[in-house]
Coordinates of C-alpha atoms and ligand atoms in Angstrom, one line a residue:
M1 CA 12.1 35.5 -3.3
N2 CA 8.5 35.0 -4.5
I3 CA 5.7 36.3 -2.4
Y4 CA 3.5 33.2 -3.0
D5 CA 6.2 31.1 -1.3
K6 CA 5.4 32.7 2.0
N7 CA 3.0 31.4 4.5
L8 CA 1.2 34.1 6.6
E9 CA 3.7 33.8 9.5
E10 CA 6.6 34.1 7.2
L11 CA 5.1 37.2 5.6
E12 CA 4.6 38.7 9.1
E13 CA 8.2 38.1 9.8
Y14 CA 9.1 39.8 6.6
F15 CA 7.1 42.9 7.6
L16 CA 8.7 42.9 11.0
S17 CA 12.1 42.7 9.4
I18 CA 11.5 45.8 7.5
N19 CA 10.2 47.6 10.6
E20 CA 6.5 47.4 9.7
K21 CA 3.6 46.2 11.6
K22 CA 2.9 42.5 11.1
F23 CA -0.9 43.0 10.4
K24 CA 0.1 44.3 7.0
A25 CA 0.7 40.6 6.1
K26 CA -3.0 39.9 6.5
Q27 CA -3.8 43.0 4.5
L28 CA -1.5 41.9 1.7
Y29 CA -2.8 38.3 1.8
K30 CA -6.3 39.7 0.9
W31 CA -4.9 41.5 -2.1
L32 CA -3.1 38.4 -3.2
Y33 CA -5.6 35.7 -2.7
Q34 CA -9.0 37.4 -2.7
K35 CA -8.6 40.4 -5.0
K36 CA -5.9 38.4 -7.0
I37 CA -3.8 41.4 -8.0
T38 CA -1.3 41.0 -10.8
S39 CA 0.7 44.2 -9.9
Y40 CA 1.5 45.8 -6.5
D41 CA 0.2 49.1 -8.0
E42 CA -3.4 47.8 -7.6
I43 CA -3.1 47.9 -3.8
T44 CA -4.8 51.0 -2.4
D45 CA -4.3 50.7 1.4
I46 CA -0.6 50.3 1.8
K47 CA 1.7 53.2 1.5
K48 CA 3.9 53.8 -1.4
E49 CA 7.3 53.3 0.3
I50 CA 6.2 49.8 1.4
I51 CA 4.9 49.0 -2.1
N52 CA 8.2 50.0 -3.6
K53 CA 10.0 47.8 -1.0
L54 CA 7.8 44.9 -1.9
K55 CA 8.5 45.4 -5.5
E56 CA 12.2 45.1 -4.8
D57 CA 12.0 42.1 -2.5
L58 CA 9.2 39.9 -3.5
S59 CA 8.2 38.8 -7.0
L60 CA 4.6 38.3 -8.0
E61 CA 5.5 35.7 -10.6
K62 CA 3.1 32.9 -11.3
V63 CA 3.3 29.7 -13.3
S64 CA 1.9 30.2 -16.7
I65 CA -0.9 28.3 -18.5
V66 CA 0.3 27.0 -21.9
K67 CA -2.6 24.7 -22.7
I68 CA -6.1 23.9 -21.5
E69 CA -8.0 20.8 -22.6
R70 CA -11.7 21.2 -21.9
D71 CA -14.4 18.5 -21.6
K72 CA -17.9 18.7 -20.2
D73 CA -17.2 18.8 -16.6
V74 CA -13.4 18.6 -16.5
N75 CA -10.5 20.9 -17.6
K76 CA -7.0 19.9 -17.8
Y77 CA -4.3 22.6 -17.5
L78 CA -0.7 22.4 -18.6
F79 CA 1.5 24.9 -16.9
K80 CA 5.0 26.1 -17.8
L81 CA 7.5 26.9 -15.0
S82 CA 10.1 29.6 -15.1
D83 CA 12.8 27.1 -16.0
R84 CA 10.6 25.8 -18.9
E85 CA 9.6 22.6 -17.1
H86 CA 5.9 21.5 -17.3
I87 CA 3.4 20.4 -14.8
E88 CA -0.3 19.8 -14.9
A89 CA -3.5 20.1 -12.9
V90 CA -7.0 18.8 -13.5
L91 CA -10.2 20.6 -12.5
M92 CA -13.3 18.5 -11.9
K93 CA -16.7 20.1 -11.6
H94 CA -18.8 18.1 -9.1
D95 CA -22.3 19.0 -7.9
Y96 CA -20.6 19.8 -4.5
G97 CA -18.1 22.2 -6.0
N98 CA -14.9 22.6 -8.0
S99 CA -12.2 20.1 -7.1
I100 CA -8.7 20.5 -8.4
C101 CA -5.9 17.9 -8.6
V102 CA -2.5 19.5 -8.3
S103 CA 1.0 18.4 -8.9
S104 CA 3.7 18.5 -6.2
E105 CA 6.8 17.7 -8.1
V106 CA 8.2 17.9 -11.7
G107 CA 8.2 14.2 -12.4
C108 CA 8.3 11.5 -9.7
N109 CA 10.9 9.1 -8.4
M110 CA 8.6 6.5 -7.0
G111 CA 8.6 4.5 -10.3
C112 CA 5.2 2.9 -10.0
K113 CA 5.0 0.6 -13.0
F114 CA 1.6 1.6 -14.2
C115 CA 2.2 5.4 -13.9
E116 CA 3.2 7.8 -16.7
S117 CA 4.9 10.1 -14.3
G118 CA 6.8 7.3 -12.7
R119 CA 8.1 6.3 -16.1
R120 CA 9.6 9.8 -16.6
K121 CA 11.6 10.3 -13.2
K122 CA 11.8 13.4 -11.1
V123 CA 13.4 16.5 -12.3
R124 CA 12.9 18.6 -9.1
N125 CA 10.5 19.6 -6.3
L126 CA 7.9 22.2 -6.9
R127 CA 8.2 25.4 -5.0
V128 CA 5.3 26.5 -2.8
S129 CA 4.6 29.4 -5.1
E130 CA 4.4 27.0 -8.1
M131 CA 1.7 25.0 -6.3
V132 CA -0.2 27.9 -4.9
T133 CA -0.3 29.9 -8.3
Q134 CA -1.7 26.8 -10.1
L135 CA -5.0 27.5 -8.0
L136 CA -4.9 31.2 -8.6
L137 CA -4.8 30.8 -12.4
V138 CA -7.4 28.1 -12.4
E139 CA -9.8 30.2 -10.3
E140 CA -9.3 33.0 -12.7
D141 CA -10.0 30.8 -15.7
L142 CA -13.1 29.4 -14.1
K143 CA -14.3 32.7 -12.8
S144 CA -15.4 30.8 -9.7
K145 CA -13.9 29.4 -6.4
I146 CA -12.2 26.1 -6.0
S147 CA -13.7 24.3 -3.1
H148 CA -11.7 21.1 -2.9
V149 CA -8.0 20.3 -3.4
V150 CA -6.4 16.9 -3.9
V151 CA -2.6 16.6 -4.1
M152 CA -2.8 13.7 -6.5
G153 CA -1.2 15.2 -9.6
I154 CA 2.4 14.6 -10.8
G155 CA 4.8 13.8 -7.9
E156 CA 4.9 12.2 -4.5
P157 CA 3.8 14.9 -2.0
F158 CA 5.6 13.2 1.0
D159 CA 8.8 13.4 -1.1
N160 CA 8.4 17.2 -1.1
Y161 CA 6.9 17.3 2.4
D162 CA 7.7 20.8 3.8
V163 CA 6.6 22.5 0.6
V164 CA 3.3 20.6 0.5
M165 CA 2.6 21.5 4.2
N166 CA 3.3 25.1 3.5
F167 CA 1.0 25.0 0.5
I168 CA -1.7 23.7 2.6
K169 CA -1.2 26.4 5.3
I170 CA -1.6 29.1 2.5
I171 CA -4.6 27.8 0.8
N172 CA -6.4 27.0 4.1
N173 CA -5.7 30.4 5.6
P174 CA -8.8 32.6 6.2
Y175 CA -7.0 35.5 4.5
G176 CA -5.7 33.2 1.8
L177 CA -7.7 31.0 -0.5
Q178 CA -9.9 29.8 2.4
I179 CA -10.1 26.2 1.3
G180 CA -11.4 24.2 4.4
S181 CA -8.9 21.7 5.6
R182 CA -11.5 18.9 5.4
H183 CA -11.7 19.7 1.8
I184 CA -8.0 19.1 1.2
T185 CA -6.6 15.6 0.6
V186 CA -3.0 14.5 0.3
S187 CA -2.3 11.2 -1.5
T188 CA 0.9 9.2 -1.0
C189 CA 2.3 5.9 -2.3
G190 CA 3.1 5.0 1.4
I191 CA 6.2 6.7 2.6
V192 CA 5.9 5.4 6.2
P193 CA 8.0 7.9 8.2
K194 CA 6.2 10.7 6.6
I195 CA 2.8 9.2 7.6
Y196 CA 4.0 9.4 11.2
E197 CA 5.1 13.0 10.7
F198 CA 1.8 13.9 9.0
M199 CA -0.3 12.7 11.9
E200 CA 1.3 15.5 14.0
F201 CA 0.5 18.2 11.4
P202 CA -2.2 20.3 13.1
Y203 CA -4.6 20.7 10.2
Q204 CA -7.6 18.4 9.7
V205 CA -6.4 17.3 6.2
N206 CA -7.4 14.1 4.7
L207 CA -5.0 11.3 3.8
A208 CA -5.3 8.9 0.9
I209 CA -3.0 5.9 0.4
S210 CA -2.3 4.4 -3.1
L211 CA -2.6 0.8 -2.0
H212 CA -3.3 -0.9 -5.3
A213 CA -2.6 -4.5 -4.0
P214 CA -3.7 -6.6 -1.1
N215 CA -0.3 -8.2 -0.5
N216 CA 3.5 -7.7 -0.9
Q217 CA 3.9 -10.1 -3.7
I218 CA 1.7 -8.0 -6.1
R219 CA 2.6 -4.7 -4.6
N220 CA 6.3 -5.3 -5.1
Q221 CA 5.7 -5.9 -8.8
I222 CA 3.9 -2.6 -9.4
M223 CA 5.1 -0.2 -6.7
P224 CA 8.9 -0.3 -6.0
I225 CA 8.3 1.8 -2.8
N226 CA 6.8 -1.3 -1.3
K227 CA 10.2 -2.9 -1.1
V228 CA 11.2 -0.1 1.2
Y229 CA 8.0 0.2 3.2
P230 CA 6.1 -3.1 2.8
I231 CA 2.3 -3.2 3.2
E232 CA 2.2 -4.4 6.8
E233 CA 4.2 -1.3 7.9
V234 CA 1.8 1.0 5.9
I235 CA -1.1 -0.6 7.7
V236 CA 0.4 -0.2 11.1
A237 CA 1.1 3.5 10.4
I238 CA -2.4 4.0 9.1
K239 CA -3.9 2.5 12.3
E240 CA -1.7 4.7 14.3
Y241 CA -2.8 7.7 12.2
I242 CA -6.5 6.9 12.7
K243 CA -6.0 6.5 16.5
K244 CA -4.2 9.9 16.6
T245 CA -6.4 11.9 14.3
N246 CA -9.7 10.2 14.5
R247 CA -10.0 10.7 10.7
R248 CA -11.1 8.2 8.1
V249 CA -8.5 7.2 5.6
T250 CA -9.0 6.5 1.9
F251 CA -7.3 3.7 0.2
E252 CA -7.0 4.0 -3.6
Y253 CA -7.0 0.9 -5.7
I254 CA -6.6 1.1 -9.4
M255 CA -8.0 -1.9 -11.2
L256 CA -5.3 -3.5 -13.5
K257 CA -6.5 -6.3 -15.7
D258 CA -5.2 -9.7 -14.5
I259 CA -2.8 -8.1 -12.0
N260 CA -4.8 -7.1 -8.9
D261 CA -8.4 -7.5 -9.9
S262 CA -9.2 -11.2 -9.1
I263 CA -11.8 -12.4 -6.6
A264 CA -9.0 -13.7 -4.4
C265 CA -7.5 -10.2 -4.3
A266 CA -10.8 -8.7 -3.3
L267 CA -11.1 -11.2 -0.5
E268 CA -7.6 -10.6 0.7
L269 CA -8.1 -6.8 0.6
S270 CA -11.3 -7.2 2.6
K271 CA -9.4 -9.2 5.2
L272 CA -6.5 -6.6 5.3
L273 CA -8.7 -3.7 5.9
K274 CA -11.3 -5.3 8.2
G275 CA -12.0 -3.0 11.2
I276 CA -10.0 -0.1 9.9
N277 CA -11.9 3.2 9.7
C278 CA -11.4 3.6 5.9
Y279 CA -13.0 3.5 2.6
V280 CA -11.7 2.1 -0.6
N281 CA -11.9 4.1 -3.8
I282 CA -11.7 1.8 -6.8
I283 CA -10.2 3.5 -9.7
P284 CA -10.6 2.2 -13.3
Y285 CA -7.1 2.4 -14.7
N286 CA -6.5 5.1 -17.3
E287 CA -4.6 3.3 -20.0
T288 CA -1.5 5.2 -21.4
E289 CA 0.3 4.7 -24.6
N290 CA 3.7 3.9 -23.3
I291 CA 2.7 1.3 -20.7
S292 CA 1.2 -2.1 -21.4
F293 CA -1.1 -2.4 -18.3
K294 CA -4.7 -2.7 -19.3
R295 CA -7.9 -1.6 -17.5
S296 CA -10.0 -4.3 -15.9
E297 CA -13.3 -5.2 -17.5
V298 CA -16.4 -3.5 -16.1
F299 CA -17.8 -6.8 -14.8
Q300 CA -14.6 -7.6 -13.0
I301 CA -14.6 -4.2 -11.3
T302 CA -18.3 -4.7 -10.4
K303 CA -17.5 -8.1 -8.9
F304 CA -14.6 -6.7 -6.9
Y305 CA -16.8 -3.9 -5.6
D306 CA -19.5 -6.4 -4.6
I307 CA -17.1 -8.6 -2.6
L308 CA -15.8 -5.6 -0.7
K309 CA -19.3 -4.4 0.0
K310 CA -20.4 -7.9 1.2
N311 CA -17.5 -7.8 3.6
N312 CA -18.6 -4.5 5.1
I313 CA -15.8 -2.4 3.6
S314 CA -17.0 1.0 2.5
V315 CA -16.2 1.3 -1.1
T316 CA -16.9 3.5 -4.1
I317 CA -16.0 3.2 -7.8
R318 CA -14.4 6.5 -8.9
R319 CA -16.5 8.4 -11.4
E320 CA -14.6 8.8 -14.6
F321 CA -13.7 12.3 -15.7
G322 CA -10.8 12.6 -17.9
S323 CA -10.4 9.5 -20.1
K324 CA -11.1 11.4 -23.3
I325 CA -8.6 14.1 -22.5
S326 CA -5.1 13.3 -21.3
A327 CA -6.1 13.1 -17.6
A328 CA -4.1 10.2 -16.3
C329 CA -1.2 11.3 -14.0
G330 CA 1.5 12.9 -16.2
Q331 CA 0.0 12.2 -19.6
L332 CA -0.3 15.8 -20.7
R333 CA 3.2 16.7 -19.6
S334 CA 4.6 13.7 -21.4
K335 CA 2.8 14.5 -24.6
K336 CA 4.2 18.1 -24.4
E337 CA 7.8 17.0 -23.7
E338 CA 8.1 13.9 -26.0
L339 CA 6.8 15.6 -29.2
Ligands
SAH401 N1 2.4 10.0 -5.5 C1 1.1 10.1 -5.0 C2 0.1 11.1 -5.6 C3 0.2 11.2 -7.2 S1 -0.5 9.8 -8.1 C4 0.4 8.7 -4.8 O1 1.0 7.8 -5.2 O2 -0.7 8.6 -4.3 C5 -2.2 9.9 -7.8 C6 -2.9 8.6 -8.0 O3 -3.1 8.3 -9.4 C7 -2.2 7.5 -7.3 O4 -3.2 6.6 -6.7 C8 -1.7 6.8 -8.5 O5 -1.4 5.4 -8.3 C9 -2.8 7.0 -9.6 N2 -2.5 6.7 -11.0 C10 -1.2 6.9 -11.6 N3 -1.4 6.6 -12.9 C11 -2.7 6.3 -13.1 C12 -3.4 5.8 -14.3 N4 -2.8 5.8 -15.4 N5 -4.7 5.6 -14.2 C13 -5.3 5.7 -12.9 N6 -4.7 6.0 -11.8 C14 -3.4 6.3 -11.9

């Protein structure tokens, strides 16, 4: 067992199971997540016998950083896992803080046609500890705190649901990494039953939906998941989610040249989202070597934006961070493994 797999309640249960007081879990959390110890020997306020027991029972192993690509306001990290698999995270320095994009799986089974990770298929789920320690190592490298987390790296978070929810509990915990739940966003390609489950999750976490098309005909071509959960079912689930949580939803929309970027698409999208408490994040596509989709022209992106705006849809164009470094989902991992 790895200690970073345990949320606070689970660690309290552990202490009770070894006949210790459960407040020790909070004490230990501070050492793990605030003081960021690398050995149990650094702990000064827990007695020796317990430390020895911890050493026996719970490993402190983290993922390890094998490569960092640095640009002005973005770092991309490649991590190695204990079974030699690789995952990646991207750190973006905004004026409002440090935002990290983390992976949730090794590879991905959703098979989106434009996505490098989808091309590679899923190897396995990440463990909670593998998600949490990505953050610990990046904070250490930055020598400052991460303030925002988006689960938008490699993988489909709702395909590894329980792990991702536990990850959120740990990073949000006041004794853990203290990342405010409103600063955490989970992005899904639209696994409808999990959207219903997520609306019951008692943390004020944001939800983003990778929509990328205004209708089934186009979405079916680029996102196979749409054949299982078509667009109208996603929209019904989102309306229910908003009713239940009162939170605004983000729709991500990558601009793919001649696929989903026409004026007709912009009009259809405006109609689809009319009256929904949401905003659209237009994402210029990051082209990737092995996939033939192209990024839309700037004037086309601007036109698309203007049409949404005119139709009273809140919309932003995502600021570009990582196109010089390999920042599109899965590119760094692919480069490493296909050498
Ligand atoms: N599986 C989840 C989260 C991981 S993908 C989801 O689908 O939302 C995170 C986002 O990056 C998704 O919106 C995905 O569609 C988008 N994406 C994937 N490859 C991309 C690329 N090459 N350029 C821009 N965005 C990309």
